[in-house]
């Protein structure tokens, strides 16, 4: 049985069992059986199930949150907040959108003909979910899929494998048909085999670029079904002289270090106009030093460990390379009492004097480290923002609305912000370009990937 080693103390927190290929096939067959009747269920009942799922999850939220914290190190308050905030918000918003998003599209009338396009479910959806936001990454796929009439099987990341059981239990408690939403704990080899066997109508993957290529190849080997890929980012922020400095600093510190920097849309590089660079850096470093790094089960902690020791080493390697090339480390381990409970604890790292010869500014960090680079002009800042093979989000910080509206179309990213960052609005499509992935979730567009269009062309009998 695979062990889930907790980053809190380096000890085994939980165990779970991988399904054999035979048992995995049986679970997918059960999901397909459930889907055949579920797709005929009225939309009002599908909405009611997803709403009841929230109530069912809430009954176990304390135990579930502690389990998440022990599995991946998120502070307990943040684990609770993931359900109470974005998971609930996104589920409710998608439920409110479902009737309109799934309604028939009727073209202009033609005499003697009835014509419409219907969005039909794809069948069984395979959701391969990441560990860093284990509830909301999964729910972005599960809820629209169920609302559209699909079944879902969930392969959660090894580190948070038990979250798939949490979500399946909540749907079961809410009255879902047996097998409609089910965990599928399989290893990579079995998952690849299942994707090649054409058992799914849609595959969603959240993870690394390398993993995305592997999933895309496995799906394409024998199938032409849709494949959604959310593959991370190197999200930048451009800070202009007329920004609201205090709120800008507050937001950009939080966006760099929340969840120990382990967020695909967290801020990983900041470009500050020379006119306010010194003032910005002073305020930023002062606020970064206020974090409480410690055991995430303790109430005072707002910065827990990273997920694994090798993730810490990856961040340290980027920081060390940057300082070897002349960057200055202004905030680091010396500013904190770093716990020795495990090798997964890393203090916030803030560096200046950085440039694009350094991996810290060009390659995904996915940890609590940030580079702040001085720029001489807006055009230089935009060019540096776009100098990346990622394109998930980008933000501009200015009180000049007209300037922001002129700048944001120039930023190469799936989502662009003014005076905001590190946020998914369920009313807007979540999508990326370049190596940040392919496809879209959330919003009305999120229903497109878990449905397929079917045209009805009926000649009226005469």
CSV table of C-alpha atoms in Angstrom, one decimal, residues 150-436:
chain,number,residue,atom,x,y,z
A,150,UNK,CA,-21.7,12.8,-16.9
A,151,UNK,CA,-20.1,10.4,-14.4
A,152,UNK,CA,-16.7,11.2,-13.0
A,153,UNK,CA,-13.8,9.1,-11.8
A,154,UNK,CA,-11.1,10.9,-9.8
A,155,UNK,CA,-7.4,10.1,-9.7
A,156,UNK,CA,-6.1,12.5,-7.2
A,157,UNK,CA,-2.4,13.2,-6.8
A,158,UNK,CA,-0.7,10.6,-4.6
A,159,UNK,CA,0.0,13.2,-1.9
A,160,UNK,CA,-3.7,14.0,-1.5
A,161,UNK,CA,-5.2,10.7,-2.8
A,162,UNK,CA,-7.8,10.6,0.0
A,163,UNK,CA,-9.5,13.8,-1.2
A,164,UNK,CA,-11.1,11.8,-4.0
A,165,UNK,CA,-12.7,9.6,-1.3
A,166,UNK,CA,-13.9,12.8,0.5
A,167,UNK,CA,-15.6,14.1,-2.6
A,168,UNK,CA,-17.1,10.8,-3.6
A,169,UNK,CA,-18.5,10.3,-0.1
A,170,UNK,CA,-20.1,13.8,-0.2
A,171,UNK,CA,-21.9,13.0,-3.4
A,172,UNK,CA,-22.9,9.6,-2.1
A,173,UNK,CA,-24.3,11.1,1.1
A,174,UNK,CA,-26.2,13.7,-1.1
A,175,UNK,CA,-28.0,10.9,-2.9
A,176,UNK,CA,-25.9,10.3,-6.0
A,177,UNK,CA,-26.4,7.0,-7.8
A,178,UNK,CA,-23.8,4.4,-6.9
A,179,UNK,CA,-20.7,4.9,-9.0
A,180,UNK,CA,-21.6,8.3,-10.4
A,181,UNK,CA,-18.6,10.1,-8.7
A,182,UNK,CA,-16.0,7.6,-7.7
A,183,UNK,CA,-12.3,7.6,-6.7
A,184,UNK,CA,-9.9,5.9,-9.1
A,185,UNK,CA,-6.6,5.4,-7.2
A,186,UNK,CA,-4.3,3.9,-9.8
A,187,UNK,CA,-0.7,4.2,-10.6
A,188,UNK,CA,0.7,6.0,-13.7
A,189,UNK,CA,1.0,2.8,-15.7
A,190,UNK,CA,-2.6,1.8,-15.1
A,191,UNK,CA,-3.9,5.3,-15.8
A,192,UNK,CA,-2.1,5.4,-19.1
A,193,UNK,CA,-3.5,2.0,-20.1
A,194,UNK,CA,-7.0,3.1,-19.3
A,195,UNK,CA,-6.6,6.3,-21.4
A,196,UNK,CA,-5.4,4.2,-24.3
A,197,UNK,CA,-8.4,1.9,-24.0
A,198,UNK,CA,-10.9,4.6,-25.0
A,199,UNK,CA,-12.8,4.3,-21.7
A,200,UNK,CA,-13.3,8.1,-21.2
A,201,UNK,CA,-15.3,10.8,-23.0
A,202,UNK,CA,-13.0,13.5,-21.6
A,203,UNK,CA,-9.7,13.6,-19.6
A,204,UNK,CA,-8.7,16.6,-17.4
A,205,UNK,CA,-5.2,16.9,-16.0
A,206,UNK,CA,-3.7,19.4,-13.6
A,207,UNK,CA,0.0,19.2,-13.1
A,208,UNK,CA,3.4,19.6,-14.7
A,209,UNK,CA,4.2,20.3,-18.3
A,210,UNK,CA,6.0,16.9,-18.6
A,211,UNK,CA,2.9,15.2,-17.1
A,212,UNK,CA,0.6,17.1,-19.5
A,213,UNK,CA,2.6,15.8,-22.5
A,214,UNK,CA,2.4,12.2,-21.1
A,215,UNK,CA,-1.4,12.5,-20.7
A,216,UNK,CA,-1.9,14.1,-24.1
A,217,UNK,CA,0.1,11.3,-25.8
A,218,UNK,CA,-1.8,8.6,-23.9
A,219,UNK,CA,-5.2,10.0,-24.8
A,220,UNK,CA,-4.2,10.6,-28.5
A,221,UNK,CA,-2.8,7.1,-28.9
A,222,UNK,CA,-6.2,5.6,-29.6
A,223,UNK,CA,-8.8,8.3,-29.1
A,224,UNK,CA,-9.9,11.8,-30.2
A,225,UNK,CA,-11.7,12.8,-27.1
A,226,UNK,CA,-11.2,16.1,-25.4
A,227,UNK,CA,-8.3,16.7,-23.1
A,228,UNK,CA,-8.0,19.6,-20.7
A,229,UNK,CA,-4.5,20.5,-19.4
A,230,UNK,CA,-3.7,23.0,-16.7
A,231,UNK,CA,0.0,23.0,-16.4
A,232,UNK,CA,1.1,25.8,-14.2
A,233,UNK,CA,2.7,29.2,-14.7
A,234,UNK,CA,5.3,31.8,-14.1
A,235,UNK,CA,2.9,34.6,-13.4
A,236,UNK,CA,4.2,38.1,-13.4
A,237,UNK,CA,3.1,41.4,-12.0
A,238,UNK,CA,3.9,44.9,-13.4
A,239,UNK,CA,3.9,47.6,-10.7
A,240,UNK,CA,3.6,51.2,-12.0
A,241,UNK,CA,4.4,54.4,-10.2
A,242,UNK,CA,0.7,55.4,-9.8
A,243,UNK,CA,-0.3,52.2,-8.0
A,244,UNK,CA,-2.0,52.2,-4.6
A,245,UNK,CA,1.2,51.1,-2.9
A,246,UNK,CA,-0.1,49.6,0.4
A,247,UNK,CA,-2.8,47.4,-1.2
A,248,UNK,CA,-0.4,46.5,-4.1
A,249,UNK,CA,2.2,45.2,-1.6
A,250,UNK,CA,-0.4,43.4,0.5
A,251,UNK,CA,-1.7,41.6,-2.5
A,252,UNK,CA,1.6,40.7,-4.0
A,253,UNK,CA,3.1,39.4,-0.8
A,254,UNK,CA,0.1,37.2,-0.2
A,255,UNK,CA,0.1,36.0,-3.9
A,256,UNK,CA,3.8,35.0,-3.6
A,257,UNK,CA,3.6,33.1,-0.2
A,258,UNK,CA,0.1,31.9,0.3
A,259,UNK,CA,0.0,28.1,0.3
A,260,UNK,CA,3.8,28.2,0.6
A,261,UNK,CA,3.9,29.6,-2.9
A,262,UNK,CA,2.5,26.4,-4.3
A,263,UNK,CA,0.0,27.9,-6.6
A,264,UNK,CA,0.0,27.7,-10.4
A,265,UNK,CA,-1.4,31.2,-10.6
A,266,UNK,CA,0.6,32.6,-7.7
A,267,UNK,CA,2.9,35.6,-8.4
A,268,UNK,CA,6.5,34.3,-9.1
A,269,UNK,CA,8.1,37.5,-10.6
A,270,UNK,CA,7.5,41.2,-10.0
A,271,UNK,CA,8.6,44.0,-12.3
A,272,UNK,CA,8.6,47.4,-10.5
A,273,UNK,CA,9.0,50.8,-12.2
A,274,UNK,CA,12.3,52.4,-11.2
A,275,UNK,CA,10.4,55.5,-9.8
A,276,UNK,CA,9.0,53.4,-6.9
A,277,UNK,CA,11.3,50.4,-6.8
A,278,UNK,CA,13.1,51.3,-3.5
A,279,UNK,CA,9.8,52.2,-1.7
A,280,UNK,CA,8.1,49.1,-3.0
A,281,UNK,CA,11.0,46.8,-1.9
A,282,UNK,CA,11.1,48.3,1.6
A,283,UNK,CA,7.4,47.7,2.2
A,284,UNK,CA,7.4,44.3,0.6
A,285,UNK,CA,10.3,42.9,2.6
A,286,UNK,CA,8.9,44.3,5.9
A,287,UNK,CA,5.5,42.6,5.3
A,288,UNK,CA,7.1,39.3,4.1
A,289,UNK,CA,9.0,39.1,7.4
A,290,UNK,CA,5.7,39.0,9.3
A,291,UNK,CA,4.8,35.4,8.3
A,292,UNK,CA,4.5,32.8,11.0
A,293,UNK,CA,6.3,29.7,9.7
A,294,UNK,CA,5.5,26.6,11.6
A,295,UNK,CA,3.4,23.4,12.2
A,296,UNK,CA,0.2,24.0,10.1
A,297,UNK,CA,-2.0,22.3,12.7
A,298,UNK,CA,-1.2,25.2,15.1
A,299,UNK,CA,-3.6,28.2,15.0
A,300,UNK,CA,-0.9,30.9,14.8
A,301,UNK,CA,0.8,29.4,11.7
A,302,UNK,CA,0.0,31.1,8.4
A,303,UNK,CA,2.9,29.5,6.4
A,304,UNK,CA,3.3,25.8,6.6
A,305,UNK,CA,5.8,23.4,5.0
A,306,UNK,CA,6.2,22.7,1.3
A,307,UNK,CA,4.8,19.4,0.1
A,308,UNK,CA,8.1,17.5,-0.1
A,309,UNK,CA,11.8,17.9,0.7
A,310,UNK,CA,12.8,17.7,-3.0
A,311,UNK,CA,10.4,20.7,-3.7
A,312,UNK,CA,12.3,22.7,-1.1
A,313,UNK,CA,15.6,21.8,-2.7
A,314,UNK,CA,14.3,22.9,-6.1
A,315,UNK,CA,13.5,26.3,-4.7
A,316,UNK,CA,16.8,26.6,-2.8
A,317,UNK,CA,18.7,25.7,-6.0
A,318,UNK,CA,17.0,28.6,-7.9
A,319,UNK,CA,17.8,31.0,-5.0
A,320,UNK,CA,21.4,29.9,-4.8
A,321,UNK,CA,21.9,30.2,-8.6
A,322,UNK,CA,20.4,33.7,-8.5
A,323,UNK,CA,22.6,34.9,-5.7
A,324,UNK,CA,25.7,33.4,-7.4
A,325,UNK,CA,24.9,35.6,-10.4
A,326,UNK,CA,24.6,38.7,-8.3
A,327,UNK,CA,21.1,38.8,-6.9
A,328,UNK,CA,20.6,40.0,-3.3
A,329,UNK,CA,18.7,37.9,-0.8
A,330,UNK,CA,16.8,40.4,1.3
A,331,UNK,CA,14.5,38.0,3.2
A,332,UNK,CA,15.4,34.4,3.9
A,333,UNK,CA,15.9,31.7,6.5
A,334,UNK,CA,17.8,34.1,8.8
A,335,UNK,CA,14.6,36.1,9.4
A,336,UNK,CA,12.6,33.2,10.7
A,337,UNK,CA,12.7,30.3,13.2
A,338,UNK,CA,12.6,27.5,10.7
A,339,UNK,CA,11.1,24.3,12.2
A,340,UNK,CA,13.2,21.2,12.1
A,341,UNK,CA,10.2,18.8,12.3
A,342,UNK,CA,11.0,17.8,8.7
A,343,UNK,CA,13.0,18.9,5.8
A,344,UNK,CA,10.0,20.5,4.1
A,345,UNK,CA,10.0,23.9,5.9
A,346,UNK,CA,11.2,26.9,3.9
A,347,UNK,CA,11.1,30.5,4.9
A,348,UNK,CA,10.0,33.2,2.5
A,349,UNK,CA,12.8,34.2,0.1
A,350,UNK,CA,12.8,37.7,-1.4
A,351,UNK,CA,15.4,38.7,-3.9
A,352,UNK,CA,16.3,41.8,-5.8
A,353,UNK,CA,19.0,42.4,-8.5
A,354,UNK,CA,17.5,39.6,-10.5
A,355,UNK,CA,17.3,39.3,-14.3
A,356,UNK,CA,16.2,36.8,-16.9
A,357,UNK,CA,19.5,34.9,-16.9
A,358,UNK,CA,18.3,33.4,-13.7
A,359,UNK,CA,15.9,30.4,-13.4
A,360,UNK,CA,14.1,32.2,-10.6
A,361,UNK,CA,12.7,34.6,-13.1
A,362,UNK,CA,12.1,32.2,-16.0
A,363,UNK,CA,11.4,28.7,-14.8
A,364,UNK,CA,8.5,27.7,-12.5
A,365,UNK,CA,9.5,27.9,-8.8
A,366,UNK,CA,6.3,26.7,-7.1
A,367,UNK,CA,7.5,27.7,-3.7
A,368,UNK,CA,7.9,30.7,-1.4
A,369,UNK,CA,10.4,32.6,-3.4
A,370,UNK,CA,10.1,35.8,-5.4
A,371,UNK,CA,12.3,38.0,-7.5
A,372,UNK,CA,11.7,41.7,-7.8
A,373,UNK,CA,13.2,43.4,-10.8
A,374,UNK,CA,13.6,47.1,-11.5
A,375,UNK,CA,12.3,48.3,-14.9
A,376,UNK,CA,12.9,51.6,-16.6
A,377,UNK,CA,9.7,51.8,-18.6
A,378,UNK,CA,6.2,50.3,-19.1
A,379,UNK,CA,7.3,48.8,-22.4
A,380,UNK,CA,10.3,47.1,-20.8
A,381,UNK,CA,8.0,45.6,-18.1
A,382,UNK,CA,5.5,44.3,-20.7
A,383,UNK,CA,8.3,42.8,-22.8
A,384,UNK,CA,9.7,41.0,-19.7
A,385,UNK,CA,6.2,39.8,-18.7
A,386,UNK,CA,5.9,38.2,-22.1
A,387,UNK,CA,9.4,36.7,-22.0
A,388,UNK,CA,8.1,33.3,-20.8
A,389,UNK,CA,7.1,30.0,-22.1
A,390,UNK,CA,4.2,30.1,-19.7
A,391,UNK,CA,1.0,32.2,-20.0
A,392,UNK,CA,-1.5,31.6,-17.2
A,393,UNK,CA,-2.1,35.0,-15.7
A,394,UNK,CA,-0.5,38.5,-15.6
A,395,UNK,CA,-1.4,41.6,-13.6
A,396,UNK,CA,-0.9,45.3,-13.9
A,397,UNK,CA,-1.0,47.5,-10.8
A,398,UNK,CA,-2.1,51.1,-11.5
A,399,UNK,CA,-4.9,53.5,-10.5
A,400,UNK,CA,-5.1,54.7,-14.1
A,401,UNK,CA,-7.9,52.6,-15.6
A,402,UNK,CA,-7.3,53.8,-19.1
A,403,UNK,CA,-3.7,52.8,-18.9
A,404,UNK,CA,-4.6,49.4,-17.6
A,405,UNK,CA,-7.1,48.8,-20.4
A,406,UNK,CA,-4.4,49.7,-22.9
A,407,UNK,CA,-1.7,47.5,-21.4
A,408,UNK,CA,-3.6,44.3,-20.5
A,409,UNK,CA,-4.3,43.2,-24.1
A,410,UNK,CA,-0.5,43.3,-24.7
A,411,UNK,CA,0.1,40.7,-21.9
A,412,UNK,CA,0.3,37.1,-23.2
A,413,UNK,CA,-1.8,35.2,-20.7
A,414,UNK,CA,-5.1,33.4,-20.3
A,415,UNK,CA,-6.3,35.8,-17.6
A,416,UNK,CA,-5.2,39.4,-17.1
A,417,UNK,CA,-5.8,41.4,-14.0
A,418,UNK,CA,-5.8,45.1,-12.9
A,419,UNK,CA,-5.1,45.5,-9.2
A,420,UNK,CA,-5.8,41.8,-8.5
A,421,UNK,CA,-4.1,38.5,-8.9
A,422,UNK,CA,-4.0,34.8,-7.8
A,423,UNK,CA,-7.8,34.5,-8.1
A,424,UNK,CA,-10.2,32.4,-10.1
A,425,UNK,CA,-13.5,34.0,-10.8
A,426,UNK,CA,-16.1,31.3,-11.5
A,427,UNK,CA,-17.9,33.6,-13.9
A,428,UNK,CA,-14.8,33.8,-16.2
A,429,UNK,CA,-13.1,31.1,-18.1
A,430,UNK,CA,-10.0,29.6,-16.5
A,431,UNK,CA,-7.5,29.0,-19.3
A,432,UNK,CA,-3.9,29.3,-20.2
A,433,UNK,CA,-1.7,29.7,-23.3
A,434,UNK,CA,1.8,28.4,-24.2
A,435,UNK,CA,3.0,25.8,-21.7
A,436,UNK,CA,0.3,26.8,-19.2
